mmCIF file of C-alpha atoms in Angstrom:
data_model
loop_
_atom_site.group_PDB
_atom_site.id
_atom_site.type_symbol
_atom_site.label_atom_id
_atom_site.label_comp_id
_atom_site.label_asym_id
_atom_site.label_seq_id
_atom_site.Cartn_x
_atom_site.Cartn_y
_atom_site.Cartn_z
ATOM 1 C CA UNK U 1 80.900 135.468 111.770
ATOM 2 C CA UNK U 2 84.389 134.002 112.017
ATOM 3 C CA UNK U 3 87.177 136.123 113.332
ATOM 4 C CA UNK U 4 90.524 136.388 111.567
ATOM 5 C CA UNK U 5 92.099 134.099 114.163
ATOM 6 C CA UNK U 6 89.598 131.345 113.244
ATOM 7 C CA UNK U 7 90.638 131.297 109.573
ATOM 8 C CA UNK U 8 92.973 128.534 108.436
ATOM 9 C CA UNK U 9 96.561 129.669 108.233
ATOM 10 C CA UNK U 10 98.489 129.482 105.015
ATOM 11 C CA UNK U 11 102.223 129.215 104.781
ATOM 12 C CA UNK U 12 104.608 127.277 107.005
ATOM 13 C CA UNK U 13 103.355 125.924 110.284
ATOM 14 C CA UNK U 14 104.570 127.735 113.331
ATOM 15 C CA UNK U 15 105.385 125.495 116.261
ATOM 16 C CA UNK U 16 103.512 126.953 119.180
ATOM 17 C CA UNK U 17 102.211 125.474 122.343
ATOM 18 C CA UNK U 18 99.450 123.135 121.218
ATOM 19 C CA UNK U 19 100.113 123.903 117.517
ATOM 20 C CA UNK U 20 100.762 121.345 114.830
ATOM 21 C CA UNK U 21 104.077 121.510 113.035
ATOM 22 C CA UNK U 22 104.832 120.410 109.482
ATOM 23 C CA UNK U 23 106.142 116.997 110.522
ATOM 24 C CA UNK U 24 103.029 116.254 112.559
ATOM 25 C CA UNK U 25 100.817 117.227 109.620
ATOM 26 C CA UNK U 26 102.860 115.058 107.276
ATOM 27 C CA UNK U 27 102.499 112.142 109.684
ATOM 28 C CA UNK U 28 98.743 112.670 110.037
ATOM 29 C CA UNK U 29 98.377 112.893 106.253
ATOM 30 C CA UNK U 30 100.439 109.723 105.813
ATOM 31 C CA UNK U 31 98.313 107.842 108.349
ATOM 32 C CA UNK U 32 95.098 109.006 106.658
ATOM 33 C CA UNK U 33 96.434 107.973 103.245
ATOM 34 C CA UNK U 34 97.400 104.532 104.594
ATOM 35 C CA UNK U 35 93.977 104.042 106.177
ATOM 36 C CA UNK U 36 92.217 105.038 102.961
ATOM 37 C CA UNK U 37 94.472 102.752 100.904
ATOM 38 C CA UNK U 38 93.834 99.859 103.292
ATOM 39 C CA UNK U 39 90.070 100.390 103.251
ATOM 40 C CA UNK U 40 90.029 100.533 99.450
ATOM 41 C CA UNK U 41 92.243 97.471 98.882
ATOM 42 C CA UNK U 42 91.685 95.103 101.795
ATOM 43 C CA UNK U 43 88.850 93.149 100.189
ATOM 44 C CA UNK U 44 90.473 92.602 96.766
ATOM 45 C CA UNK U 45 93.714 91.579 98.511
ATOM 46 C CA UNK U 46 91.869 88.975 100.600
ATOM 47 C CA UNK U 47 90.001 87.613 97.576
ATOM 48 C CA UNK U 48 93.232 87.449 95.552
ATOM 49 C CA UNK U 49 95.102 85.691 98.386
ATOM 50 C CA UNK U 50 92.194 83.318 98.933
ATOM 51 C CA UNK U 51 92.150 82.295 95.279
ATOM 52 C CA UNK U 52 95.899 81.760 95.166
ATOM 53 C CA UNK U 53 96.119 80.037 98.557
ATOM 54 C CA UNK U 54 92.836 78.148 98.442
ATOM 55 C CA UNK U 55 91.936 79.032 102.041
ATOM 56 C CA UNK U 56 90.018 82.047 103.313
ATOM 57 C CA UNK U 57 91.397 81.906 106.863
ATOM 58 C CA UNK U 58 94.956 81.748 105.606
ATOM 59 C CA UNK U 59 94.251 84.611 103.204
ATOM 60 C CA UNK U 60 93.049 86.874 106.029
ATOM 61 C CA UNK U 61 96.207 86.142 108.015
ATOM 62 C CA UNK U 62 98.505 86.752 105.048
ATOM 63 C CA UNK U 63 96.771 90.019 104.160
ATOM 64 C CA UNK U 64 97.024 91.170 107.793
ATOM 65 C CA UNK U 65 100.792 90.575 107.564
ATOM 66 C CA UNK U 66 100.910 92.454 104.255
ATOM 67 C CA UNK U 67 99.223 95.507 105.715
ATOM 68 C CA UNK U 68 101.474 95.388 108.775
ATOM 69 C CA UNK U 69 104.552 95.360 106.532
ATOM 70 C CA UNK U 70 103.043 98.095 104.407
ATOM 71 C CA UNK U 71 102.287 100.257 107.454
ATOM 72 C CA UNK U 72 105.920 99.974 108.530
ATOM 73 C CA UNK U 73 107.186 101.014 105.097
ATOM 74 C CA UNK U 74 104.296 103.303 104.151
ATOM 75 C CA UNK U 75 106.313 106.522 103.950
ATOM 76 C CA UNK U 76 108.775 104.817 101.626
ATOM 77 C CA UNK U 77 105.897 103.484 99.523
ATOM 78 C CA UNK U 78 104.391 106.986 99.343
ATOM 79 C CA UNK U 79 107.706 108.323 98.095
ATOM 80 C CA UNK U 80 107.694 105.812 95.222
ATOM 81 C CA UNK U 81 106.223 106.496 91.796
ATOM 82 C CA UNK U 82 103.284 104.185 92.535
ATOM 83 C CA UNK U 83 102.539 103.162 96.149
ATOM 84 C CA UNK U 84 99.912 100.635 95.030
ATOM 85 C CA UNK U 85 102.548 98.797 92.975
ATOM 86 C CA UNK U 86 104.799 98.595 96.035
ATOM 87 C CA UNK U 87 101.906 97.208 98.068
ATOM 88 C CA UNK U 88 101.032 94.706 95.321
ATOM 89 C CA UNK U 89 104.601 93.404 95.309
ATOM 90 C CA UNK U 90 104.477 92.957 99.086
ATOM 91 C CA UNK U 91 101.216 91.023 98.735
ATOM 92 C CA UNK U 92 102.658 88.845 95.983
ATOM 93 C CA UNK U 93 105.775 88.028 98.002
ATOM 94 C CA UNK U 94 103.718 87.089 101.067
ATOM 95 C CA UNK U 95 101.421 84.827 99.065
ATOM 96 C CA UNK U 96 104.390 83.253 97.261
ATOM 97 C CA UNK U 97 106.167 82.684 100.571
ATOM 98 C CA UNK U 98 103.075 81.023 102.001
ATOM 99 C CA UNK U 99 102.927 78.754 98.955
ATOM 100 C CA UNK U 100 106.616 77.976 99.340
ATOM 101 C CA UNK U 101 107.452 78.940 95.785
ATOM 102 C CA UNK U 102 109.134 82.175 94.917
ATOM 103 C CA UNK U 103 107.377 83.514 91.848
ATOM 104 C CA UNK U 104 108.762 87.032 91.867
ATOM 105 C CA UNK U 105 112.537 86.932 91.709
ATOM 106 C CA UNK U 106 114.416 90.133 92.462
ATOM 107 C CA UNK U 107 116.087 89.775 89.084
ATOM 108 C CA UNK U 108 114.554 88.299 85.983
ATOM 109 C CA UNK U 109 112.266 90.643 84.137
ATOM 110 C CA UNK U 110 110.574 87.934 82.068
ATOM 111 C CA UNK U 111 109.468 85.970 85.145
ATOM 112 C CA UNK U 112 108.335 89.224 86.736
ATOM 113 C CA UNK U 113 106.234 90.016 83.688
ATOM 114 C CA UNK U 114 104.833 86.485 83.643
ATOM 115 C CA UNK U 115 103.786 86.799 87.296
ATOM 116 C CA UNK U 116 102.204 90.204 86.642
ATOM 117 C CA UNK U 117 100.325 88.738 83.668
ATOM 118 C CA UNK U 118 99.052 85.836 85.790
ATOM 119 C CA UNK U 119 97.898 88.312 88.435
ATOM 120 C CA UNK U 120 96.214 90.538 85.861
ATOM 121 C CA UNK U 121 94.333 87.588 84.392
ATOM 122 C CA UNK U 122 93.307 86.397 87.856
ATOM 123 C CA UNK U 123 91.953 89.848 88.743
ATOM 124 C CA UNK U 124 90.093 90.167 85.463
ATOM 125 C CA UNK U 125 88.877 86.620 84.850
ATOM 126 C CA UNK U 126 88.431 85.096 88.304
ATOM 127 C CA UNK U 127 87.697 88.170 90.416
ATOM 128 C CA UNK U 128 85.783 89.909 87.605
ATOM 129 C CA UNK U 129 87.300 93.325 88.301
ATOM 130 C CA UNK U 130 87.100 95.969 85.611
ATOM 131 C CA UNK U 131 90.369 96.759 83.872
ATOM 132 C CA UNK U 132 90.447 100.128 85.597
ATOM 133 C CA UNK U 133 89.934 98.678 89.092
ATOM 134 C CA UNK U 134 92.323 95.770 88.508
ATOM 135 C CA UNK U 135 94.977 98.193 87.258
ATOM 136 C CA UNK U 136 94.445 100.353 90.341
ATOM 137 C CA UNK U 137 94.777 97.347 92.674
ATOM 138 C CA UNK U 138 98.021 96.284 90.988
ATOM 139 C CA UNK U 139 99.385 99.834 90.867
ATOM 140 C CA UNK U 140 99.471 99.944 87.072
ATOM 141 C CA UNK U 141 98.105 102.333 84.524
ATOM 142 C CA UNK U 142 95.047 101.003 82.714
ATOM 143 C CA UNK U 143 97.111 100.936 79.507
ATOM 144 C CA UNK U 144 99.823 98.781 81.117
ATOM 145 C CA UNK U 145 97.159 96.467 82.520
ATOM 146 C CA UNK U 146 95.625 96.120 79.051
ATOM 147 C CA UNK U 147 99.028 95.193 77.624
ATOM 148 C CA UNK U 148 99.334 92.383 80.190
ATOM 149 C CA UNK U 149 95.921 90.916 79.434
ATOM 150 C CA UNK U 150 96.189 91.458 75.667
ATOM 151 C CA UNK U 151 99.048 88.967 75.580
ATOM 152 C CA UNK U 152 96.427 86.316 76.366
ATOM 153 C CA UNK U 153 94.510 87.239 73.232
ATOM 154 C CA UNK U 154 97.619 87.061 71.036
ATOM 155 C CA UNK U 155 98.575 83.690 72.483
ATOM 156 C CA UNK U 156 95.072 82.248 72.014
ATOM 157 C CA UNK U 157 93.518 80.830 68.878
ATOM 158 C CA UNK U 158 92.972 83.217 65.992
ATOM 159 C CA UNK U 159 89.497 83.322 64.511
ATOM 160 C CA UNK U 160 88.610 84.423 60.993
ATOM 161 C CA UNK U 161 85.532 86.370 61.973
ATOM 162 C CA UNK U 162 84.553 88.568 64.865
ATOM 163 C CA UNK U 163 81.856 87.305 67.235
ATOM 164 C CA UNK U 164 78.430 88.350 66.057
#
């Protein structure tokens, strides 16, 4: 039988000798969230970078740099509306830099949308991720992801009948 002193405390943390204060808990939670995010997204990031760069070894190196940058700015990313979108932008910039062609300008919404559409199509068509997983990797809602890939359908040939 557990004694009252063994029960988890509720309310604000009390700094005591050997105790954990609120800042330490926040840090531990942040580290755990980063580790979980990295474990969940490392593989799709490497596959994406490999496809865009055409070299597996280079992709591993680029993704290692991405996760280093993300670790440094993780608390800021967590404070954003969508941390996965922040991480995806970091990945895109690193891959673009490696290719020597900036694809994601700071300004220019149309080019930003075009790059996001290219990424969405790559995740769906080349990597064969479900819309839900691809949206998660890019830090988008599934609905926003569907809008990006639906543009492909509108731009493609129109057929008179549905496939049978």
